[in-house]
mmCIF file of C-alpha atoms in Angstrom:
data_model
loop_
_atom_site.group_PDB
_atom_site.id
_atom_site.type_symbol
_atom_site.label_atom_id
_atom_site.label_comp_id
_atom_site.label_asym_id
_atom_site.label_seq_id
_atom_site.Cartn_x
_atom_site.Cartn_y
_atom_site.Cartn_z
ATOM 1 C CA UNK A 1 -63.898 28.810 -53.528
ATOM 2 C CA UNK A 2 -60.910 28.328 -51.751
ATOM 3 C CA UNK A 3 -59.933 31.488 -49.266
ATOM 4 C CA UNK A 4 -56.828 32.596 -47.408
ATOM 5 C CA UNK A 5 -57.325 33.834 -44.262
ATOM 6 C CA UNK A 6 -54.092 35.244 -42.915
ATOM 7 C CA UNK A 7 -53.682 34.869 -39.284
ATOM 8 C CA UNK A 8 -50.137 36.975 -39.009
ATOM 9 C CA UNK A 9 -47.898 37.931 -41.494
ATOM 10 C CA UNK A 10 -44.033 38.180 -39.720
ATOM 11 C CA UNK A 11 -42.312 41.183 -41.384
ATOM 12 C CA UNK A 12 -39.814 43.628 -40.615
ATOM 13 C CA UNK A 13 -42.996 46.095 -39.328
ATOM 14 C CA UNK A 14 -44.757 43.910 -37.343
ATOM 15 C CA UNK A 15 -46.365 44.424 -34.111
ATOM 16 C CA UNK A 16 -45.698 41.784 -31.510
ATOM 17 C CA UNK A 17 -47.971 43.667 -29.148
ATOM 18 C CA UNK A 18 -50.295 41.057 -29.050
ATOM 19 C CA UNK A 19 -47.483 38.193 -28.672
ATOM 20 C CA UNK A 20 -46.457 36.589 -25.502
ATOM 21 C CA UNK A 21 -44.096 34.085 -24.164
ATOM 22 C CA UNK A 22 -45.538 31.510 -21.944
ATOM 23 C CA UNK A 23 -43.240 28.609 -20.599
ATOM 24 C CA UNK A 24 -42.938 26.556 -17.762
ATOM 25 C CA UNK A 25 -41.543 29.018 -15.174
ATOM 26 C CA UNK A 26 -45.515 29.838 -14.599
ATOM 27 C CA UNK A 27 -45.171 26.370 -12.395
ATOM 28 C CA UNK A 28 -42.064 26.506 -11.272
ATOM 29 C CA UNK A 29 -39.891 25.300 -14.385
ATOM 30 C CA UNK A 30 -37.207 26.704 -15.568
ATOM 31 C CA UNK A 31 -37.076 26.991 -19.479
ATOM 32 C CA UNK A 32 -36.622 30.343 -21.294
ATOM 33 C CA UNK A 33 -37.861 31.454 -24.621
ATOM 34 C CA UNK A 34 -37.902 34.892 -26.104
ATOM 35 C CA UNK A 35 -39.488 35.894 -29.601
ATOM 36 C CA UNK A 36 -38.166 38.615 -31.751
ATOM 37 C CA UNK A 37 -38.386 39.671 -35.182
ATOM 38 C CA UNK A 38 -34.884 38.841 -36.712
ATOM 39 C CA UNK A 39 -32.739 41.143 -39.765
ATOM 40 C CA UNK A 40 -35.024 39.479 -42.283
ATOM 41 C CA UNK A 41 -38.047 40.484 -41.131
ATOM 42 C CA UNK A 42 -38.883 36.729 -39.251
ATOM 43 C CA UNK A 43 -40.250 35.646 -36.220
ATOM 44 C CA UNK A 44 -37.580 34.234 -34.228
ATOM 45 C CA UNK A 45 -38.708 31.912 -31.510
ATOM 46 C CA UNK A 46 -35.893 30.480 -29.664
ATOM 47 C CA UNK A 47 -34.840 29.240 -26.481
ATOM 48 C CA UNK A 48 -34.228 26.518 -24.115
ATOM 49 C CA UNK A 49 -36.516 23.736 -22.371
ATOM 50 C CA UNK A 50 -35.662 22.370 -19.542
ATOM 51 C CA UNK A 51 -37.195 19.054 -17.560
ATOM 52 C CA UNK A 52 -35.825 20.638 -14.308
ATOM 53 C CA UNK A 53 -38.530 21.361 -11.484
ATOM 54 C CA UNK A 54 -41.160 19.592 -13.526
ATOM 55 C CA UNK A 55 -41.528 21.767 -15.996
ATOM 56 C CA UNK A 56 -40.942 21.299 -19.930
ATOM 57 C CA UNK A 57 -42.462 23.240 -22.111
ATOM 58 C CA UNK A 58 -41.727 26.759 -23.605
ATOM 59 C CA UNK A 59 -44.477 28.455 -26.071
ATOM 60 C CA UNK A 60 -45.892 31.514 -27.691
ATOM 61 C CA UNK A 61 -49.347 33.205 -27.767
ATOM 62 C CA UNK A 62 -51.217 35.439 -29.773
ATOM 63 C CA UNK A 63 -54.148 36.689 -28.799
ATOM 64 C CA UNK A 64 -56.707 37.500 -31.621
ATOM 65 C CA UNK A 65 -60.183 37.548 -30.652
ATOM 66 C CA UNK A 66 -62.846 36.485 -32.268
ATOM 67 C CA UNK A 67 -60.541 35.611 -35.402
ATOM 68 C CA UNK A 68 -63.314 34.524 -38.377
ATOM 69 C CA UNK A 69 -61.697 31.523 -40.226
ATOM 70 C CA UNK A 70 -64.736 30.844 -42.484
ATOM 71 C CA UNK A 71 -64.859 27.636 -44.336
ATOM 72 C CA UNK A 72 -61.123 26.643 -43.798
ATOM 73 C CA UNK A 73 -59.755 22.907 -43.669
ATOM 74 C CA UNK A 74 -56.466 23.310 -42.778
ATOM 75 C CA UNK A 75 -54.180 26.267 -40.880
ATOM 76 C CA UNK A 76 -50.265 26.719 -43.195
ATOM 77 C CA UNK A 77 -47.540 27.476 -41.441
ATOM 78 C CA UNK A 78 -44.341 29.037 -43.509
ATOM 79 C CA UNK A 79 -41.275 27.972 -41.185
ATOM 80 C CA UNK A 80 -38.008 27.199 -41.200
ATOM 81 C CA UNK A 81 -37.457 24.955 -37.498
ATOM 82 C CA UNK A 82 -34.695 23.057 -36.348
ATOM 83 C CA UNK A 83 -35.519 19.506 -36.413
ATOM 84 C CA UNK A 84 -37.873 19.256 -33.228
ATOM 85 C CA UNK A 85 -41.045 18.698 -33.223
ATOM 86 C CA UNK A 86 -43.577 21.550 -32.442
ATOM 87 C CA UNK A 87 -47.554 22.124 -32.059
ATOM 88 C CA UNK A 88 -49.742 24.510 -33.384
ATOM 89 C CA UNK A 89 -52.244 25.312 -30.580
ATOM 90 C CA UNK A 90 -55.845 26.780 -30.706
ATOM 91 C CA UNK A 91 -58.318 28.002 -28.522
ATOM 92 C CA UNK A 92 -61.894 28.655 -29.151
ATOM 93 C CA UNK A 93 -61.595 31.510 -26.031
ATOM 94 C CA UNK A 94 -59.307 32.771 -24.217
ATOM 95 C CA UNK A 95 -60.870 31.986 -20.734
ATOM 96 C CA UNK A 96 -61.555 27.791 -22.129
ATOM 97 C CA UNK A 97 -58.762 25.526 -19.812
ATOM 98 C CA UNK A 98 -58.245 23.522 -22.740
ATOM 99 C CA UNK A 99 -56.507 23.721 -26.096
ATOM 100 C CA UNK A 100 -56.796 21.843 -29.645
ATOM 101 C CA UNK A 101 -54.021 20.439 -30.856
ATOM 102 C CA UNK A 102 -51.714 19.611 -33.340
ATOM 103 C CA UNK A 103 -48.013 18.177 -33.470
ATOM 104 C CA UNK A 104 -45.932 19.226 -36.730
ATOM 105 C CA UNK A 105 -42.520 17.852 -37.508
ATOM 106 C CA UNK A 106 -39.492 20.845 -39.181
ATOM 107 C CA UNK A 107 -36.927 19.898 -41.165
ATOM 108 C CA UNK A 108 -34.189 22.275 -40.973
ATOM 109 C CA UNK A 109 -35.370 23.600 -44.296
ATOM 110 C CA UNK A 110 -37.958 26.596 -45.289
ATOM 111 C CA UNK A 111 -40.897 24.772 -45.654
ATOM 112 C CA UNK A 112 -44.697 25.164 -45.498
ATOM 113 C CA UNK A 113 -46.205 23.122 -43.426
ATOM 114 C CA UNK A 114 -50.390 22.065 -44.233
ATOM 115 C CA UNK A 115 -52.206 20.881 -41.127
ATOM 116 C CA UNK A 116 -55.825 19.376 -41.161
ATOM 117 C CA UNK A 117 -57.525 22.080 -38.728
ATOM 118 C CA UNK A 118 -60.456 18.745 -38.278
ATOM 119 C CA UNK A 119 -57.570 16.648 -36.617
ATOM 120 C CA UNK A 120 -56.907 19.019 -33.514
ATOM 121 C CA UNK A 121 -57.454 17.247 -30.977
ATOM 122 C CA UNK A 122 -58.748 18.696 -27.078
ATOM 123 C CA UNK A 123 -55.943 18.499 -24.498
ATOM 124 C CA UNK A 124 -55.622 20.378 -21.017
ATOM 125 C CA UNK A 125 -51.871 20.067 -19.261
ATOM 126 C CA UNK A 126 -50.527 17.378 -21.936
ATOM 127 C CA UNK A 127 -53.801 14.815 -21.763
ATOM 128 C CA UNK A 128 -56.195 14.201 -24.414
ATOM 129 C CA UNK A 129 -59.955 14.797 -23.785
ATOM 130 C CA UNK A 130 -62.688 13.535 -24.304
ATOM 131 C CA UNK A 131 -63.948 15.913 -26.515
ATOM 132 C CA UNK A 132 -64.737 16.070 -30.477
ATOM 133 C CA UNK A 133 -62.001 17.405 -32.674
ATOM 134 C CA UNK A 134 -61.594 21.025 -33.633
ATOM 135 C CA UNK A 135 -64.688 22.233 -35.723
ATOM 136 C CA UNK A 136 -64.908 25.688 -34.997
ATOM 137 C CA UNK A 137 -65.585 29.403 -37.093
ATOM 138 C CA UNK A 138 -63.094 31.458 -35.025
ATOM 139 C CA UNK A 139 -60.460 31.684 -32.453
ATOM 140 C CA UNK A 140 -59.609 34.000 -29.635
ATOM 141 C CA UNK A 141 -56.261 32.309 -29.224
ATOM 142 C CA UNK A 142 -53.320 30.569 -31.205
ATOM 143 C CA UNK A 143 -49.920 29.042 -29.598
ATOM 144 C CA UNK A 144 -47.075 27.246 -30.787
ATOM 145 C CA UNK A 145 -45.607 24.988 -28.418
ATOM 146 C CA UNK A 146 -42.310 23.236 -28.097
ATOM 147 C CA UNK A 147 -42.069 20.413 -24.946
ATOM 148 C CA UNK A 148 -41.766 17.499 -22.790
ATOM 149 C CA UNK A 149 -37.998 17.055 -24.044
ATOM 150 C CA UNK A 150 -34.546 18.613 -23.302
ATOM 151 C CA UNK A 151 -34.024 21.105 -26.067
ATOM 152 C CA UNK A 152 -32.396 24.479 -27.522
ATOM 153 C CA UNK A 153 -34.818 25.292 -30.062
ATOM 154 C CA UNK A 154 -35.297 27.956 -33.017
ATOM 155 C CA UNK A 155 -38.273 28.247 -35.074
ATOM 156 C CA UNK A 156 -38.513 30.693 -37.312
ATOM 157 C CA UNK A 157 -41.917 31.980 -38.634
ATOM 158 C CA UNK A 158 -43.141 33.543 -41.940
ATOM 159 C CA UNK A 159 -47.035 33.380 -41.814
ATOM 160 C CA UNK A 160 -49.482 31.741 -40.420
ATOM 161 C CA UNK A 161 -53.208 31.688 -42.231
ATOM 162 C CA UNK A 162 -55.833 28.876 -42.759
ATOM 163 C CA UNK A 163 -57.233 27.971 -45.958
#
């Protein structure tokens, strides 16, 4: 039986407490993102990333521990982005070094995006490990991640769950 597991739900009520922005500046880079629930009840994350100083990356993070997500295959993303590529980050706990990933591609358009949770792959600071591929029942942590290019960017986020 096939069961949706909603991970947030962007509305015009939502809390963001748990929400944070995390971008390069915490080495020394220079890029800038904010994230704010826009007039139709979105999640606007939106900013600028900048190669400057060695930095490159801008992101956001929720933290949600011990999140169940059962028997799911793959996490859904409703989003409208901007053309740039993005990834959809998780972490097993909060204190792990290393994250399982996932590139997506937006299109401009409202779309829903379907991402196979078993092809996240372990990274730490942009390199693969040598690890097996995401396979676990919960998360502490979830991220999503814009870098390694010059870019204004502007996703904007419905829901995120795993089915």
């Amino acid at each position: 039986m096939d069961t949706t597991i909603v991970l947030f739900d962007f509305n015009a009520n939502a809390n963001l407490e748990n929400w944070s922005t995390v971008n390069d500046t915490v080495m020394g880079g220079v890029s800038s993102s904010s994230l704010i629930i826009d007039e139709d009840g979105h999640a606007n994350f939106s900013g600028e990333v900048s190669l400057e100083n060695n930095g490159g990356f801008a992101s956001i993070r929720y933290v949600c521990p011990d999140q169940k997500l059962g028997d799911a295959t793959k996490a859904v993303l409703k989003i409208k982005g901007d053309g740039n590529e993005y990834q959809l980050r998780f972490k097993e706990s909060t204190s792990d070094g290393h994250s399982y990933i996932i590139p997506f591609a937006t299109s401009g358009e409202w779309e829903t995006v379907e991402l196979e949770l078993d092809e996240m792959t372990a990274s730490f600071r942009g390199s693969q490990l040598n690890m097996d591929n995401f396979h676990h029942m919960f998360i502490d942590e979830l991220s999503l991640f814009i870098g390694n290019k010059e870019a204004s960017f502007k996703l904007l986020i419905d829901k995120i769950y795993v089915e």
